[in-house]
mmCIF file of C-alpha atoms in Angstrom:
data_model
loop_
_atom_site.group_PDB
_atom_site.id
_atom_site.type_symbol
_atom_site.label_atom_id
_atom_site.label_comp_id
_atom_site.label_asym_id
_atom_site.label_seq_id
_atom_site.Cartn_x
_atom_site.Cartn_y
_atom_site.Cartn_z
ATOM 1 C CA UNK A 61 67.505 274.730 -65.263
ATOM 2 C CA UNK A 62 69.664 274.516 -68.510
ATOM 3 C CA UNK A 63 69.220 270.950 -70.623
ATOM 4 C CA UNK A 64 72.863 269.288 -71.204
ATOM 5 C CA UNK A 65 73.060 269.343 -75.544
ATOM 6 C CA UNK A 66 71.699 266.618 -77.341
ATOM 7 C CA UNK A 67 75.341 265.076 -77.873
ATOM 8 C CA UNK A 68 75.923 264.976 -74.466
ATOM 9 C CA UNK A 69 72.934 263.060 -73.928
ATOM 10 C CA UNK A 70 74.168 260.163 -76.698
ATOM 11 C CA UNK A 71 77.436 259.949 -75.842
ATOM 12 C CA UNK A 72 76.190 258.721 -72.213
ATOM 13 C CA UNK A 73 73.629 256.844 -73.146
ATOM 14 C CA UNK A 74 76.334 255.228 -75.582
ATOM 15 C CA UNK A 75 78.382 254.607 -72.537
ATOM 16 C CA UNK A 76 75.512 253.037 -70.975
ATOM 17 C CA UNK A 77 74.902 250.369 -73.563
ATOM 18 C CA UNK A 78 78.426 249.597 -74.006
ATOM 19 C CA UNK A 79 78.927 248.848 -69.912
ATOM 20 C CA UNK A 80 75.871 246.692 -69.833
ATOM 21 C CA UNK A 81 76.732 244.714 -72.815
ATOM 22 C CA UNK A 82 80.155 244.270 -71.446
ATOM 23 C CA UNK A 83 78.332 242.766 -68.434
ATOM 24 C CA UNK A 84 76.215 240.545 -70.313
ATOM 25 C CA UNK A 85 79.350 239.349 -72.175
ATOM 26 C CA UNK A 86 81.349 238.745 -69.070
ATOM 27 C CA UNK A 87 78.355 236.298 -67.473
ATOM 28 C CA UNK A 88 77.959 234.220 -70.815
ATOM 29 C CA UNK A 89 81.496 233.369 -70.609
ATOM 30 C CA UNK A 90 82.420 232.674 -66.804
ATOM 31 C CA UNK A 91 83.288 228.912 -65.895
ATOM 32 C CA UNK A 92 81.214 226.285 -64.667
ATOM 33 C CA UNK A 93 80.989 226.560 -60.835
ATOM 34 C CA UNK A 94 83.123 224.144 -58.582
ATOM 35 C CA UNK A 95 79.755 222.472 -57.687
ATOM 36 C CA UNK A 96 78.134 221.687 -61.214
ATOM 37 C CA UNK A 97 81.763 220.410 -62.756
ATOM 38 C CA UNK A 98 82.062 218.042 -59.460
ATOM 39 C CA UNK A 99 79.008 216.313 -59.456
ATOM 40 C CA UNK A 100 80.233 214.144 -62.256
ATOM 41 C CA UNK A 101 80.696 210.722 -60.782
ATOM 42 C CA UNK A 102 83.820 209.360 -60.669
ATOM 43 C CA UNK A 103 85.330 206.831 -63.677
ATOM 44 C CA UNK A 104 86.517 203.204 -61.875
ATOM 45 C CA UNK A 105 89.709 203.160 -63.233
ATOM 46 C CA UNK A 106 90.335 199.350 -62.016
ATOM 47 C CA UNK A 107 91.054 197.530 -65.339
ATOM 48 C CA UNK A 108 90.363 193.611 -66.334
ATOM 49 C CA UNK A 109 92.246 192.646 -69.183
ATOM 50 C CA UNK A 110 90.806 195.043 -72.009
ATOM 51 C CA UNK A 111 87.787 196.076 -70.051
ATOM 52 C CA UNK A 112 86.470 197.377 -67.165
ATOM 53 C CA UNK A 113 86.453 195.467 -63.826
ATOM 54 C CA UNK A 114 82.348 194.049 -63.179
ATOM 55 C CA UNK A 115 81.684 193.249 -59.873
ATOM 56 C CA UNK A 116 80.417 189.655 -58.954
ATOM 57 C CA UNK A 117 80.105 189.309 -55.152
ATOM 58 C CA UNK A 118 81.426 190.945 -52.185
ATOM 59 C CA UNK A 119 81.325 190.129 -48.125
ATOM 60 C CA UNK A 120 81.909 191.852 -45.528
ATOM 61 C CA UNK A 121 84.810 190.466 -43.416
ATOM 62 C CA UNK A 122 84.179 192.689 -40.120
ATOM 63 C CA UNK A 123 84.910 196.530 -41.082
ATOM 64 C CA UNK A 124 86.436 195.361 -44.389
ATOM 65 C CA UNK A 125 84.691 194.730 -47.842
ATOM 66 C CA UNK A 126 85.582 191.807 -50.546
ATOM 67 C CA UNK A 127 85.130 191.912 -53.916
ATOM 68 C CA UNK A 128 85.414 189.765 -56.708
ATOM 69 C CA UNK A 129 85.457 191.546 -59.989
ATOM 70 C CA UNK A 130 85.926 189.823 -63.547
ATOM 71 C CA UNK A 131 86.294 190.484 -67.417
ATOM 72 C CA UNK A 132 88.175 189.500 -70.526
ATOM 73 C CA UNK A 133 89.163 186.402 -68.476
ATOM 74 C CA UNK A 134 90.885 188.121 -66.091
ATOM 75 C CA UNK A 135 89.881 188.642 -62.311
ATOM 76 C CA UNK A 136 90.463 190.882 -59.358
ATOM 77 C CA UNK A 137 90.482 190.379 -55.496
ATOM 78 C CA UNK A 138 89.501 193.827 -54.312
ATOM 79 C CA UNK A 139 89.548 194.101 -50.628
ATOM 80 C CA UNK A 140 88.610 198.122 -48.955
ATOM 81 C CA UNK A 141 88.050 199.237 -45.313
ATOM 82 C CA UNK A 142 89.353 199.486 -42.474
ATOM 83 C CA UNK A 143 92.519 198.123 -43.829
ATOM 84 C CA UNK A 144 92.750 200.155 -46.714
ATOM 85 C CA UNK A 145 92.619 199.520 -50.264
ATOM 86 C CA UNK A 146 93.680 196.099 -51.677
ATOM 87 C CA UNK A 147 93.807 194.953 -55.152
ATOM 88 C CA UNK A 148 95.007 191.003 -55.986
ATOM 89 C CA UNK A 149 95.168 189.066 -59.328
ATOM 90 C CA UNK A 150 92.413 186.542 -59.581
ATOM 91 C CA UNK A 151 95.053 183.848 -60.177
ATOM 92 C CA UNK A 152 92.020 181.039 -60.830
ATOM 93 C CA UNK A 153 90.031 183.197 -63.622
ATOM 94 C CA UNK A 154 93.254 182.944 -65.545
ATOM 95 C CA UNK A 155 93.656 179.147 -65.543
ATOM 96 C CA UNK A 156 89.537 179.193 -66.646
ATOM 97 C CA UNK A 157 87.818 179.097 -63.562
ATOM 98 C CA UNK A 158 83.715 179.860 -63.709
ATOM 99 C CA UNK A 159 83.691 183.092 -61.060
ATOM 100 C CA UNK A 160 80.170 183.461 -59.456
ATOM 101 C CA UNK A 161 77.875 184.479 -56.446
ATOM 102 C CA UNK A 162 78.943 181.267 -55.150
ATOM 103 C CA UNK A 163 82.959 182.080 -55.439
ATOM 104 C CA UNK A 164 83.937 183.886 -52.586
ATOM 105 C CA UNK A 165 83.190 181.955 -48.560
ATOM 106 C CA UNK A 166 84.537 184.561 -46.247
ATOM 107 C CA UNK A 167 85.409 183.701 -42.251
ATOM 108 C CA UNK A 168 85.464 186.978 -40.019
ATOM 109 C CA UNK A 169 87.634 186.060 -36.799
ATOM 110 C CA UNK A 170 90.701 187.925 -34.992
ATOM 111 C CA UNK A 171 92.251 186.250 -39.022
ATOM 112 C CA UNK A 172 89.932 186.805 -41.210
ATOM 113 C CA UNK A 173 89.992 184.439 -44.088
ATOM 114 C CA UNK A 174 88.320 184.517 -47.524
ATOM 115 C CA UNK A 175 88.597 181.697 -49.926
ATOM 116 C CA UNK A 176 87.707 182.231 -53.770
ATOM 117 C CA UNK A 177 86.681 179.387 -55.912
ATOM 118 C CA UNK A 178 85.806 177.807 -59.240
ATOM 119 C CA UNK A 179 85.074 175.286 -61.208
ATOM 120 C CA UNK A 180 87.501 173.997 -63.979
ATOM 121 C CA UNK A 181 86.005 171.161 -65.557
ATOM 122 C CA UNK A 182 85.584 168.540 -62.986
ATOM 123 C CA UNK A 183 87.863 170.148 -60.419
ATOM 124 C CA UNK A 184 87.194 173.237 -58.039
ATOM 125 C CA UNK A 185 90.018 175.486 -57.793
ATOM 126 C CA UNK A 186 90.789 178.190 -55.009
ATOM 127 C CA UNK A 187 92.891 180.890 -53.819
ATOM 128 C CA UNK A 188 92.918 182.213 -50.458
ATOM 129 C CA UNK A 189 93.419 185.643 -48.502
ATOM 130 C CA UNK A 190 94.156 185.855 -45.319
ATOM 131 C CA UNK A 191 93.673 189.293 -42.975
ATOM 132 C CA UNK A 192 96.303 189.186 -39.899
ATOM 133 C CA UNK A 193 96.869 192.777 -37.966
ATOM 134 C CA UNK A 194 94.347 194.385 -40.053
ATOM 135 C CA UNK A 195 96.471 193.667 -43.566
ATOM 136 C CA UNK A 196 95.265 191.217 -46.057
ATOM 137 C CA UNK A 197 97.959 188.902 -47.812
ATOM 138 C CA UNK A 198 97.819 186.082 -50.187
ATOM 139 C CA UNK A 199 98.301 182.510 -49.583
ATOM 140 C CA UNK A 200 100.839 181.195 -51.154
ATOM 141 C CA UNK A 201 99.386 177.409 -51.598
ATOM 142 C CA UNK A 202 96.467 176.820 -54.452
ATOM 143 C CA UNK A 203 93.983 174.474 -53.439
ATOM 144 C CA UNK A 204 92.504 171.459 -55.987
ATOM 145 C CA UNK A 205 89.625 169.642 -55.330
ATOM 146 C CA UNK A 206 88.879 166.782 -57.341
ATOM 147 C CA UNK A 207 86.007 165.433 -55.321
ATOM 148 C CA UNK A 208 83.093 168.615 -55.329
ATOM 149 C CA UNK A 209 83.746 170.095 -52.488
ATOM 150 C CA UNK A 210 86.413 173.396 -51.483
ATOM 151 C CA UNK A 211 85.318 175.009 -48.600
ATOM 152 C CA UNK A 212 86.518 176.919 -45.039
ATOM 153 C CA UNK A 213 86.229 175.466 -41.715
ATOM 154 C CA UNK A 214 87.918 175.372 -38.344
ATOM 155 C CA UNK A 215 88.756 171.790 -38.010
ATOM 156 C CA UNK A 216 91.240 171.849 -35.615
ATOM 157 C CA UNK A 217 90.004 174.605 -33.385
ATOM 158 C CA UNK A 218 92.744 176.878 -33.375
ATOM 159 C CA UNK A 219 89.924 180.038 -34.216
ATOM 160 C CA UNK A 220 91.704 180.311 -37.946
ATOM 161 C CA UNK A 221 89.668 178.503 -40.574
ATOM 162 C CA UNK A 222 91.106 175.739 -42.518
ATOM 163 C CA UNK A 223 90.889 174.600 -46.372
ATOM 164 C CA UNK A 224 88.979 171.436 -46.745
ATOM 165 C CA UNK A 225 89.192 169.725 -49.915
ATOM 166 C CA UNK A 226 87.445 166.516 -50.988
ATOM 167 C CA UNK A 227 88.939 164.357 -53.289
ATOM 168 C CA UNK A 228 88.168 161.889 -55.263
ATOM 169 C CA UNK A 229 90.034 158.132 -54.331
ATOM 170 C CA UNK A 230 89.993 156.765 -58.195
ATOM 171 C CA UNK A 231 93.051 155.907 -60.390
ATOM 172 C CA UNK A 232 94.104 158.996 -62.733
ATOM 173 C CA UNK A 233 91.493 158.981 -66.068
ATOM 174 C CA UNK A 234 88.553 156.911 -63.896
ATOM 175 C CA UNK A 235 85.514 158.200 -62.514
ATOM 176 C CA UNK A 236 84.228 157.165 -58.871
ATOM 177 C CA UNK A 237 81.870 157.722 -55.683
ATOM 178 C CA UNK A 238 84.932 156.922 -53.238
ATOM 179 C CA UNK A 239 85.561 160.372 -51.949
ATOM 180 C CA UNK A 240 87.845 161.778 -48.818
ATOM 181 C CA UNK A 241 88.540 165.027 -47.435
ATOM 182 C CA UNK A 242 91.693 166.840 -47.358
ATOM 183 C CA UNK A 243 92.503 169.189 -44.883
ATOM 184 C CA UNK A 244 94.620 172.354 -44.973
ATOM 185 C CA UNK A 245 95.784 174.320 -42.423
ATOM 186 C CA UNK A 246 96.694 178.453 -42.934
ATOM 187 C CA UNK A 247 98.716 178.747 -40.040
ATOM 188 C CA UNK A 248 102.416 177.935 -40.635
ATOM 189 C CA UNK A 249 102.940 177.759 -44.007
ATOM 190 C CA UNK A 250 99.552 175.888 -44.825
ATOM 191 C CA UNK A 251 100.885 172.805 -43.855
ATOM 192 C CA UNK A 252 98.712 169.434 -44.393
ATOM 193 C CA UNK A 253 96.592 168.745 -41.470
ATOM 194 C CA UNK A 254 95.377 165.471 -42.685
ATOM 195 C CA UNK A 255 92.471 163.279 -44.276
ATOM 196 C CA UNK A 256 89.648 161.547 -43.248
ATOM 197 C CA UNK A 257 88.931 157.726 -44.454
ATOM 198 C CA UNK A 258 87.501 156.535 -47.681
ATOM 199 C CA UNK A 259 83.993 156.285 -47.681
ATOM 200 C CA UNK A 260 81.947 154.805 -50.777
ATOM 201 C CA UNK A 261 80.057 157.566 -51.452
ATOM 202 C CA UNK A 262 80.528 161.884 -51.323
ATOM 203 C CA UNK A 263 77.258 161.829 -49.159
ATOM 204 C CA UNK A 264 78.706 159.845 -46.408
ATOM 205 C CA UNK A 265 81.540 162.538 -45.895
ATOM 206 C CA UNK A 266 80.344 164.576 -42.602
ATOM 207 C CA UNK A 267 78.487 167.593 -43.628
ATOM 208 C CA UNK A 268 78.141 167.084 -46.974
ATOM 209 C CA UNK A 269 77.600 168.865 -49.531
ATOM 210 C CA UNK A 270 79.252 171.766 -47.120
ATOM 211 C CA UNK A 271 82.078 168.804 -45.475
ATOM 212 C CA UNK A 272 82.948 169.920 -41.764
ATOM 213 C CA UNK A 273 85.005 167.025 -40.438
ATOM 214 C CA UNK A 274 86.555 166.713 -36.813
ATOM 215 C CA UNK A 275 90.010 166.798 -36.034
ATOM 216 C CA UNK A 276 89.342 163.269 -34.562
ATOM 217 C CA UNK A 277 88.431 162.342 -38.201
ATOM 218 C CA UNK A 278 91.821 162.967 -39.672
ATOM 219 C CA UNK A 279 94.657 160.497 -39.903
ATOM 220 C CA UNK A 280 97.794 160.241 -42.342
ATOM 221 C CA UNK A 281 96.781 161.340 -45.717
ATOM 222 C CA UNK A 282 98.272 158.282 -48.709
ATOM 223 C CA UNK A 283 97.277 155.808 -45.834
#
């Protein structure tokens, strides 16, 4: 059998080279695959001021999740789940309010209700959300307690929690045990339910420190 020339021979082998290095080329310079570029976890784009939103507590409220998130003295009311993505202003950071574990009392009923508090000097301040056909709104009334106490509870039995705020019972500028408890309802416009009587001290209030009066307790608040 007759050997091809010696030139033949290079010129293929040339060939040869040049189609693997082409390869080689090709490989080194392909993109990243779908699956390494996507494993990248996601930025939170949710924004505090000039910051990024940090997380304080959440509760679940049935198939729904709330969050309070703070920073640069502004707050968030993030609520997710079954009724979808939620975002509110944290209207009490703003005015100063200390946000913490303790902030956020949550009531999961056929109305859900979460109220978010803080302390501003000697008052407690809150803000309240209120879940009705699976959609959370605000309510409109802010709640002041001068007295220690802002927390939920069903006073009046109707299976939607109520705002009950103790206050103090002392002349503007002076300091005092008298306390009495205000009470709130969300149902109607948050119309005043009424207030218990003055007692001498915060510890004679029913409950206390957590205050969970009786509807029987409440008269004519100013009386």
């Amino acid at each position: 059998m007759t050997r091809p020339p010696a030139a033949v021979l290079l010129v293929a082998c040339l060939a040869v080279v040049t189609t693997v290095a082409g390869l080689a080329f090709a490989w080194s310079t392909r993109p990243g695959s779908p699956a390494t570029t996507g494993s990248e976890p996601p930025r939170d784009e949710l924004r505090c001021g000039a910051e990024a939103c940090r997380p304080v507590v959440e509760q679940r409220v049935g198939s729904d999740s709330v969050a309070l998130l703070v920073g640069s003295g502004v707050g968030r009311i993030r609520a997710s789940g079954a009724s979808g993505p939620n975002v509110f202003e944290l209207t009490i950071a703003a005015s100063g309010a200390e946000i913490t574990e303790r902030s956020l009392q949550c009531v999961d009923a056929e109305v859900g209700v979460c109220l978010v508090r803080g302390e501003v000097g000697s008052e407690v301040r809150g803000e309240v959300l209120v879940r009705r056909s699976g959609a959370w709104s605000r309510a409109q009334v802010p709640y002041v307690s001068s007295g220690g106490h802002l927390g939920l509870h069903d006073v009046n039995r109707d299976a939607v929690a109520d705002v009950v705020a103790v206050q103090r019972e002392c002349p503007a500028g002076v300091d005092c045990a008298e306390r009495f408890a205000q009470v709130f309802s969300l149902v109607d416009g948050g119309d005043e339910l009424g207030c218990t009587a003055v007692v001498e001290a915060p510890e004679l209030l029913p409950g206390w420190p957590a205050v969970v009066p009786d509807a029987a307790d409440l008269g004519p608040c100013g009386d």
